[in-house]
PDB file of C-alpha atoms in Angstrom:
ATOM      1  CA  CYS A  24     -68.243-184.935 108.973  1.00  0.00           C
ATOM      2  CA  ILE A  25     -67.102-181.666 110.579  1.00  0.00           C
ATOM      3  CA  THR A  26     -65.204-183.606 113.237  1.00  0.00           C
ATOM      4  CA  ALA A  27     -63.607-186.021 110.756  1.00  0.00           C
ATOM      5  CA  ALA A  28     -62.646-183.188 108.418  1.00  0.00           C
ATOM      6  CA  GLY A  29     -61.081-181.269 111.283  1.00  0.00           C
ATOM      7  CA  VAL A  30     -59.009-184.273 112.329  1.00  0.00           C
ATOM      8  CA  ALA A  31     -57.901-185.027 108.761  1.00  0.00           C
ATOM      9  CA  GLY A  32     -57.079-181.390 108.021  1.00  0.00           C
ATOM     10  CA  THR A  33     -59.506-181.164 105.094  1.00  0.00           C
ATOM     11  CA  ASP A  34     -59.710-177.946 103.099  1.00  0.00           C
ATOM     12  CA  ARG A  35     -62.475-175.633 104.382  1.00  0.00           C
ATOM     13  CA  LYS A  36     -63.910-175.265 100.869  1.00  0.00           C
ATOM     14  CA  GLN A  37     -64.271-179.025 100.538  1.00  0.00           C
ATOM     15  CA  LEU A  38     -65.816-179.222 103.998  1.00  0.00           C
ATOM     16  CA  SER A  39     -68.431-176.595 103.084  1.00  0.00           C
ATOM     17  CA  TYR A  40     -69.230-178.586  99.938  1.00  0.00           C
ATOM     18  CA  ILE A  41     -69.725-181.848 101.841  1.00  0.00           C
ATOM     19  CA  ILE A  42     -71.886-180.199 104.522  1.00  0.00           C
ATOM     20  CA  SER A  43     -74.064-178.578 101.851  1.00  0.00           C
ATOM     21  CA  LEU A  44     -74.386-181.927 100.092  1.00  0.00           C
ATOM     22  CA  VAL A  45     -75.383-183.639 103.344  1.00  0.00           C
ATOM     23  CA  LEU A  46     -78.038-181.014 104.080  1.00  0.00           C
ATOM     24  CA  ILE A  47     -79.455-181.203 100.552  1.00  0.00           C
ATOM     25  CA  ILE A  48     -79.751-185.011 100.703  1.00  0.00           C
ATOM     26  CA  VAL A  49     -81.242-184.927 104.215  1.00  0.00           C
ATOM     27  CA  VAL A  50     -84.312-182.906 103.160  1.00  0.00           C
ATOM     28  CA  PRO A  51     -85.892-185.534 100.858  1.00  0.00           C
ATOM     29  CA  MET A  52     -84.781-188.337 103.184  1.00  0.00           C
ATOM     30  CA  ILE A  53     -86.779-186.807 106.052  1.00  0.00           C
ATOM     31  CA  TYR A  54     -89.973-187.466 104.082  1.00  0.00           C
ATOM     32  CA  LEU A  55     -88.934-190.566 102.125  1.00  0.00           C
ATOM     33  CA  MET A  56     -87.519-192.711 104.935  1.00  0.00           C
ATOM     34  CA  PRO A  57     -90.772-193.025 106.975  1.00  0.00           C
ATOM     35  CA  TRP A  58     -92.692-193.801 103.775  1.00  0.00           C
ATOM     36  CA  ILE A  59     -90.179-196.420 102.607  1.00  0.00           C
ATOM     37  CA  ALA A  60     -89.876-197.922 106.101  1.00  0.00           C
ATOM     38  CA  LYS A  61     -93.644-198.300 106.491  1.00  0.00           C
ATOM     39  CA  MET A  62     -93.755-200.206 103.191  1.00  0.00           C
ATOM     40  CA  VAL A  63     -90.731-202.456 103.754  1.00  0.00           C
ATOM     41  CA  VAL A  64     -90.749-203.307 107.480  1.00  0.00           C
ATOM     42  CA  PRO A  65     -94.281-204.882 107.612  1.00  0.00           C
ATOM     43  CA  MET A  66     -93.016-207.407 105.049  1.00  0.00           C
ATOM     44  CA  ILE A  67     -90.622-208.963 107.587  1.00  0.00           C
ATOM     45  CA  THR A  68     -92.715-208.922 110.801  1.00  0.00           C
ATOM     46  CA  ASP A  69     -96.369-208.675 111.808  1.00  0.00           C
ATOM     47  CA  ASP A  70     -95.677-207.382 115.322  1.00  0.00           C
ATOM     48  CA  VAL A  71     -96.539-203.662 115.356  1.00  0.00           C
ATOM     49  CA  ALA A  72     -94.267-202.895 118.322  1.00  0.00           C
ATOM     50  CA  ILE A  73     -91.276-204.528 116.623  1.00  0.00           C
ATOM     51  CA  GLN A  74     -92.137-202.745 113.377  1.00  0.00           C
ATOM     52  CA  ASN A  75     -92.012-199.350 115.085  1.00  0.00           C
ATOM     53  CA  GLU A  76     -88.664-200.091 116.727  1.00  0.00           C
ATOM     54  CA  ILE A  77     -87.109-201.274 113.463  1.00  0.00           C
ATOM     55  CA  ILE A  78     -88.459-198.214 111.643  1.00  0.00           C
ATOM     56  CA  GLY A  79     -87.072-195.905 114.326  1.00  0.00           C
ATOM     57  CA  ALA A  80     -83.649-197.578 114.348  1.00  0.00           C
ATOM     58  CA  TRP A  81     -83.525-197.474 110.537  1.00  0.00           C
ATOM     59  CA  ILE A  82     -84.341-193.767 110.438  1.00  0.00           C
ATOM     60  CA  GLY A  83     -81.981-192.922 113.295  1.00  0.00           C
ATOM     61  CA  GLY A  84     -79.092-194.745 111.641  1.00  0.00           C
ATOM     62  CA  THR A  85     -79.453-193.333 108.133  1.00  0.00           C
ATOM     63  CA  ILE A  86     -80.409-189.647 108.396  1.00  0.00           C
ATOM     64  CA  ASP A  87     -77.273-187.592 108.974  1.00  0.00           C
ATOM     65  CA  THR A  88     -78.584-184.754 111.155  1.00  0.00           C
ATOM     66  CA  THR A  89     -80.052-185.039 114.642  1.00  0.00           C
ATOM     67  CA  SER A  90     -82.831-182.553 113.905  1.00  0.00           C
ATOM     68  CA  GLY A  91     -83.650-184.446 110.693  1.00  0.00           C
ATOM     69  CA  VAL A  92     -83.936-187.693 112.646  1.00  0.00           C
ATOM     70  CA  GLY A  93     -86.361-186.074 115.084  1.00  0.00           C
ATOM     71  CA  ALA A  94     -88.543-184.637 112.321  1.00  0.00           C
ATOM     72  CA  SER A  95     -88.559-187.796 110.199  1.00  0.00           C
ATOM     73  CA  SER A  96     -89.188-190.252 113.035  1.00  0.00           C
ATOM     74  CA  ALA A  97     -92.058-188.111 114.348  1.00  0.00           C
ATOM     75  CA  MET A  98     -93.962-189.064 111.195  1.00  0.00           C
ATOM     76  CA  ALA A  99     -93.631-192.740 112.135  1.00  0.00           C
ATOM     77  CA  GLY A 100     -95.038-192.510 115.676  1.00  0.00           C
ATOM     78  CA  ASP A 101     -93.878-192.078 119.275  1.00  0.00           C
ATOM     79  CA  VAL A 102     -92.169-195.470 119.643  1.00  0.00           C
ATOM     80  CA  ALA A 103     -90.282-195.029 116.384  1.00  0.00           C
ATOM     81  CA  GLN A 104     -89.230-191.519 117.384  1.00  0.00           C
ATOM     82  CA  LYS A 105     -87.878-192.625 120.774  1.00  0.00           C
ATOM     83  CA  THR A 106     -85.902-195.457 119.182  1.00  0.00           C
ATOM     84  CA  ALA A 107     -84.570-193.197 116.418  1.00  0.00           C
ATOM     85  CA  ILE A 108     -83.384-190.549 118.865  1.00  0.00           C
ATOM     86  CA  ILE A 109     -81.627-193.156 121.037  1.00  0.00           C
ATOM     87  CA  VAL A 110     -79.831-194.573 117.981  1.00  0.00           C
ATOM     88  CA  LYS A 111     -78.816-191.105 116.769  1.00  0.00           C
ATOM     89  CA  ALA A 112     -77.663-190.071 120.248  1.00  0.00           C
ATOM     90  CA  THR A 113     -75.507-193.213 120.378  1.00  0.00           C
ATOM     91  CA  GLN A 114     -73.919-192.227 117.058  1.00  0.00           C
ATOM     92  CA  ASN A 115     -73.238-188.729 118.381  1.00  0.00           C
ATOM     93  CA  VAL A 116     -71.584-190.127 121.516  1.00  0.00           C
ATOM     94  CA  LEU A 117     -69.282-192.239 119.350  1.00  0.00           C
ATOM     95  CA  ILE A 118     -67.992-189.162 117.475  1.00  0.00           C
ATOM     96  CA  GLY A 119     -65.182-188.786 119.990  1.00  0.00           C
ATOM     97  CA  VAL A 120     -64.155-192.440 119.636  1.00  0.00           C
ATOM     98  CA  VAL A 121     -64.121-192.216 115.828  1.00  0.00           C
ATOM     99  CA  ALA A 122     -62.146-188.953 115.934  1.00  0.00           C
ATOM    100  CA  PHE A 123     -59.553-190.537 118.212  1.00  0.00           C
ATOM    101  CA  PHE A 124     -58.997-193.510 115.913  1.00  0.00           C
ATOM    102  CA  ILE A 125     -58.811-191.265 112.843  1.00  0.00           C
ATOM    103  CA  ALA A 126     -56.151-189.197 114.594  1.00  0.00           C
ATOM    104  CA  LEU A 127     -54.361-192.393 115.635  1.00  0.00           C
ATOM    105  CA  TYR A 128     -54.445-193.696 112.061  1.00  0.00           C
ATOM    106  CA  LEU A 129     -53.076-190.450 110.611  1.00  0.00           C
ATOM    107  CA  SER A 130     -50.324-190.490 113.201  1.00  0.00           C
ATOM    108  CA  ALA A 131     -49.415-194.114 112.426  1.00  0.00           C
ATOM    109  CA  ARG A 132     -49.454-193.453 108.690  1.00  0.00           C
ATOM    110  CA  GLY A 133     -46.194-191.577 108.973  1.00  0.00           C
ATOM    111  CA  GLU A 134     -46.836-188.077 110.315  1.00  0.00           C
ATOM    112  CA  GLY A 135     -44.299-188.795 113.053  1.00  0.00           C
ATOM    113  CA  LYS A 136     -40.604-189.125 112.230  1.00  0.00           C
ATOM    114  CA  SER A 137     -40.440-192.803 113.114  1.00  0.00           C
ATOM    115  CA  GLY A 138     -43.722-193.656 111.415  1.00  0.00           C
ATOM    116  CA  ALA A 139     -45.051-194.960 114.738  1.00  0.00           C
ATOM    117  CA  PRO A 140     -48.147-193.489 116.432  1.00  0.00           C
ATOM    118  CA  SER A 141     -47.239-190.348 118.323  1.00  0.00           C
ATOM    119  CA  LEU A 142     -49.321-189.096 121.255  1.00  0.00           C
ATOM    120  CA  GLY A 143     -48.315-185.555 120.311  1.00  0.00           C
ATOM    121  CA  ILE A 144     -49.721-185.928 116.781  1.00  0.00           C
ATOM    122  CA  VAL A 145     -52.872-187.611 118.093  1.00  0.00           C
ATOM    123  CA  TRP A 146     -53.437-184.781 120.574  1.00  0.00           C
ATOM    124  CA  GLU A 147     -52.749-182.163 117.899  1.00  0.00           C
ATOM    125  CA  LYS A 148     -55.306-183.648 115.516  1.00  0.00           C
ATOM    126  CA  PHE A 149     -57.906-184.624 118.096  1.00  0.00           C
ATOM    127  CA  PRO A 150     -60.817-182.109 118.072  1.00  0.00           C
ATOM    128  CA  LYS A 151     -60.754-180.456 121.502  1.00  0.00           C
ATOM    129  CA  PHE A 152     -64.435-179.483 121.442  1.00  0.00           C
ATOM    130  CA  ILE A 153     -65.327-183.142 122.059  1.00  0.00           C
ATOM    131  CA  LEU A 154     -63.685-182.838 125.477  1.00  0.00           C
ATOM    132  CA  GLY A 155     -65.987-179.891 126.099  1.00  0.00           C
ATOM    133  CA  PHE A 156     -68.999-182.058 125.222  1.00  0.00           C
ATOM    134  CA  ILE A 157     -67.833-184.765 127.625  1.00  0.00           C
ATOM    135  CA  ILE A 158     -67.224-182.292 130.454  1.00  0.00           C
ATOM    136  CA  ALA A 159     -70.570-180.544 129.883  1.00  0.00           C
ATOM    137  CA  SER A 160     -72.377-183.899 129.817  1.00  0.00           C
ATOM    138  CA  ALA A 161     -70.707-184.980 133.072  1.00  0.00           C
ATOM    139  CA  VAL A 162     -71.488-181.665 134.797  1.00  0.00           C
ATOM    140  CA  PHE A 163     -75.159-181.688 133.808  1.00  0.00           C
ATOM    141  CA  SER A 164     -75.499-185.373 134.708  1.00  0.00           C
ATOM    142  CA  ILE A 165     -74.154-184.664 138.194  1.00  0.00           C
ATOM    143  CA  LEU A 166     -76.395-181.618 138.606  1.00  0.00           C
ATOM    144  CA  GLN A 167     -79.438-183.587 137.474  1.00  0.00           C
ATOM    145  CA  SER A 168     -78.649-186.472 139.827  1.00  0.00           C
ATOM    146  CA  GLN A 169     -78.538-183.954 142.692  1.00  0.00           C
ATOM    147  CA  ASP A 170     -81.924-182.452 141.679  1.00  0.00           C
ATOM    148  CA  MET A 171     -80.279-179.078 141.024  1.00  0.00           C
ATOM    149  CA  LEU A 172     -81.894-178.578 137.592  1.00  0.00           C
ATOM    150  CA  HIS A 173     -85.462-177.628 136.743  1.00  0.00           C
ATOM    151  CA  LEU A 174     -87.171-180.327 134.661  1.00  0.00           C
ATOM    152  CA  ASP A 175     -90.405-180.186 132.688  1.00  0.00           C
ATOM    153  CA  ALA A 176     -93.199-182.777 132.603  1.00  0.00           C
ATOM    154  CA  LYS A 177     -91.169-184.924 130.174  1.00  0.00           C
ATOM    155  CA  ASN A 178     -88.166-184.933 132.541  1.00  0.00           C
ATOM    156  CA  LYS A 179     -86.162-182.660 130.234  1.00  0.00           C
ATOM    157  CA  ILE A 180     -84.076-179.703 131.354  1.00  0.00           C
ATOM    158  CA  ILE A 181     -85.936-176.406 131.070  1.00  0.00           C
ATOM    159  CA  GLU A 182     -83.780-174.035 129.009  1.00  0.00           C
ATOM    160  CA  THR A 183     -83.702-170.350 129.851  1.00  0.00           C
ATOM    161  CA  SER A 184     -84.876-168.070 127.054  1.00  0.00           C
ATOM    162  CA  LEU A 185     -81.453-166.410 126.849  1.00  0.00           C
ATOM    163  CA  ALA A 186     -79.562-169.705 126.434  1.00  0.00           C
ATOM    164  CA  LYS A 187     -82.056-170.949 123.862  1.00  0.00           C
ATOM    165  CA  ASN A 188     -81.837-167.708 121.856  1.00  0.00           C
ATOM    166  CA  PHE A 189     -78.024-167.828 121.842  1.00  0.00           C
ATOM    167  CA  SER A 190     -78.074-171.486 120.761  1.00  0.00           C
ATOM    168  CA  THR A 191     -80.538-170.824 117.930  1.00  0.00           C
ATOM    169  CA  PHE A 192     -78.687-167.709 116.767  1.00  0.00           C
ATOM    170  CA  PHE A 193     -75.223-169.271 116.524  1.00  0.00           C
ATOM    171  CA  PHE A 194     -76.564-172.518 115.065  1.00  0.00           C
ATOM    172  CA  SER A 195     -78.390-170.576 112.335  1.00  0.00           C
ATOM    173  CA  LEU A 196     -75.410-168.287 111.760  1.00  0.00           C
ATOM    174  CA  SER A 197     -73.060-171.229 111.190  1.00  0.00           C
ATOM    175  CA  PHE A 198     -75.273-172.703 108.478  1.00  0.00           C
ATOM    176  CA  VAL A 199     -75.796-169.320 106.838  1.00  0.00           C
ATOM    177  CA  CYS A 200     -72.001-168.989 106.585  1.00  0.00           C
ATOM    178  CA  ILE A 201     -71.759-172.480 105.094  1.00  0.00           C
ATOM    179  CA  GLY A 202     -74.456-171.594 102.567  1.00  0.00           C
ATOM    180  CA  MET A 203     -72.706-168.358 101.581  1.00  0.00           C
ATOM    181  CA  ASP A 204     -69.513-170.314 100.923  1.00  0.00           C
ATOM    182  CA  THR A 205     -71.238-172.887  98.694  1.00  0.00           C
ATOM    183  CA  ARG A 206     -72.559-172.645  95.155  1.00  0.00           C
ATOM    184  CA  LEU A 207     -75.170-175.156  94.029  1.00  0.00           C
ATOM    185  CA  LYS A 208     -73.513-175.241  90.627  1.00  0.00           C
ATOM    186  CA  ASP A 209     -70.353-176.594  92.271  1.00  0.00           C
ATOM    187  CA  ILE A 210     -72.197-179.631  93.616  1.00  0.00           C
ATOM    188  CA  ILE A 211     -72.753-181.094  90.143  1.00  0.00           C
ATOM    189  CA  SER A 212     -69.588-179.703  88.574  1.00  0.00           C
ATOM    190  CA  LYS A 213     -67.071-182.085  86.972  1.00  0.00           C
ATOM    191  CA  GLU A 214     -64.586-181.273  89.702  1.00  0.00           C
ATOM    192  CA  ASN A 215     -66.901-182.522  92.449  1.00  0.00           C
ATOM    193  CA  ARG A 216     -68.820-185.165  90.514  1.00  0.00           C
ATOM    194  CA  ASN A 217     -66.751-188.064  91.843  1.00  0.00           C
ATOM    195  CA  ALA A 218     -67.320-186.869  95.429  1.00  0.00           C
ATOM    196  CA  LEU A 219     -71.059-186.619  94.711  1.00  0.00           C
ATOM    197  CA  TYR A 220     -71.207-190.171  93.339  1.00  0.00           C
ATOM    198  CA  ALA A 221     -69.131-191.460  96.259  1.00  0.00           C
ATOM    199  CA  PHE A 222     -71.448-189.811  98.792  1.00  0.00           C
ATOM    200  CA  LEU A 223     -74.623-191.103  97.099  1.00  0.00           C
ATOM    201  CA  GLY A 224     -73.121-194.599  96.872  1.00  0.00           C
ATOM    202  CA  ALA A 225     -72.086-194.546 100.522  1.00  0.00           C
ATOM    203  CA  GLN A 226     -75.519-193.282 101.572  1.00  0.00           C
ATOM    204  CA  THR A 227     -77.258-196.041  99.591  1.00  0.00           C
ATOM    205  CA  PHE A 228     -74.954-198.633 101.166  1.00  0.00           C
ATOM    206  CA  ASN A 229     -75.685-197.140 104.610  1.00  0.00           C
ATOM    207  CA  ILE A 230     -79.449-197.375 104.090  1.00  0.00           C
ATOM    208  CA  ILE A 231     -79.250-201.056 103.103  1.00  0.00           C
ATOM    209  CA  VAL A 232     -76.814-202.113 105.850  1.00  0.00           C
ATOM    210  CA  THR A 233     -78.638-200.127 108.561  1.00  0.00           C
ATOM    211  CA  PHE A 234     -81.909-201.816 107.623  1.00  0.00           C
ATOM    212  CA  PHE A 235     -80.410-205.281 108.151  1.00  0.00           C
ATOM    213  CA  VAL A 236     -78.731-204.215 111.416  1.00  0.00           C
ATOM    214  CA  ALA A 237     -82.003-202.701 112.710  1.00  0.00           C
ATOM    215  CA  TRP A 238     -83.906-205.868 111.748  1.00  0.00           C
ATOM    216  CA  LEU A 239     -81.263-208.069 113.392  1.00  0.00           C
ATOM    217  CA  MET A 240     -81.138-206.098 116.658  1.00  0.00           C
ATOM    218  CA  PHE A 241     -84.819-205.217 117.119  1.00  0.00           C
ATOM    219  CA  GLY A 242     -86.442-208.014 115.122  1.00  0.00           C
ATOM    220  CA  ILE A 243     -84.365-210.988 116.299  1.00  0.00           C
ATOM    221  CA  VAL A 244     -81.933-210.265 119.144  1.00  0.00           C
ATOM    222  CA  LYS A 245     -84.187-208.111 121.360  1.00  0.00           C
ATOM    223  CA  PRO A 246     -87.285-210.394 121.117  1.00  0.00           C
ATOM    224  CA  ALA A 247     -85.051-213.406 121.856  1.00  0.00           C
ATOM    225  CA  LEU A 248     -83.583-211.725 124.945  1.00  0.00           C
ATOM    226  CA  GLU A 249     -87.041-210.670 126.145  1.00  0.00           C
ATOM    227  CA  GLY A 250     -88.280-214.237 125.591  1.00  0.00           C
ATOM    228  CA  ASP A 251     -85.439-215.625 127.707  1.00  0.00           C
ATOM    229  CA  LYS A 252     -86.182-213.132 130.491  1.00  0.00           C
ATOM    230  CA  GLY A 253     -89.868-214.056 130.380  1.00  0.00           C
ATOM    231  CA  ALA A 254     -89.053-217.753 130.612  1.00  0.00           C
ATOM    232  CA  GLU A 255     -86.717-217.135 133.564  1.00  0.00           C
ATOM    233  CA  ALA A 256     -89.363-215.045 135.340  1.00  0.00           C
ATOM    234  CA  ALA A 257     -91.987-217.770 134.792  1.00  0.00           C
ATOM    235  CA  ALA A 258     -89.618-220.441 136.087  1.00  0.00           C
ATOM    236  CA  THR A 259     -88.782-218.370 139.157  1.00  0.00           C
ATOM    237  CA  GLU A 260     -92.458-217.772 139.848  1.00  0.00           C
ATOM    238  CA  GLN A 261     -93.191-221.476 139.459  1.00  0.00           C
ATOM    239  CA  VAL A 262     -90.408-222.400 141.900  1.00  0.00           C
ATOM    240  CA  ALA A 263     -91.707-219.847 144.404  1.00  0.00           C
ATOM    241  CA  GLU A 264     -95.242-221.235 144.169  1.00  0.00           C
ATOM    242  CA  SER A 265     -94.200-224.888 144.552  1.00  0.00           C
ATOM    243  CA  PRO A 266     -93.707-224.866 148.377  1.00  0.00           C
ATOM    244  CA  ALA A 267     -97.030-223.126 148.851  1.00  0.00           C
ATOM    245  CA  THR A 268     -98.781-225.682 146.631  1.00  0.00           C
ATOM    246  CA  THR A 269     -97.157-228.572 148.489  1.00  0.00           C
ATOM    247  CA  ALA A 270     -98.126-227.147 151.861  1.00  0.00           C
ATOM    248  CA  ALA A 271    -101.723-226.690 150.736  1.00  0.00           C
ATOM    249  CA  ALA A 272    -101.873-230.289 149.527  1.00  0.00           C
ATOM    250  CA  ILE A 273    -100.588-231.555 152.879  1.00  0.00           C
TER     251      ILE A 273
END
């Protein structure tokens, strides 16, 4: 929401309100989603492995913060957590794509003199920090491929204590500033009530749609693809064994 608000030029006060609302809703969802998922998902499949993947994808697609996804999915097991983190990471990667199309839409809506999309307007509205993410990701990917980074037992980059302290400090500071700029009374005020209802409605819609998408992808599409691969492997093995069987018979 920070990226979208920056592209759309949203008022900072409204942005602080939305972020506070997101964080408040995330807290109960961290505990409720694993509980709800463990009740609902076993009703549609008996396969435990598929259940865990659907649960993880459901959690990863509905909880709005990456840290919240990690904490919530950990309650559902290792398989669910891995799936949830992959889904959430995919969403994070797509932030740049969404920001670009939002900027393109605002440009086409008439911000340019001719009303046609303007590359200048798109570049002006596009959040530049996303380019930093892309560059940093490319640099670290190259360094890791060249074995120039120190990895732990889980194949993750070992952070230096200084970098980790800086990251934690500025991350905490940003949310403290957001909290200082937000009053809980404003969240349920008449002025913001429509935004509150819209957010809760959108979140409910997201939970329902994400469940069906997770079930479709991990409960139907993935097992079907794995079944096709298994059949192909069996057929290949059978073809490879046929000459040997024939030779033995002769």
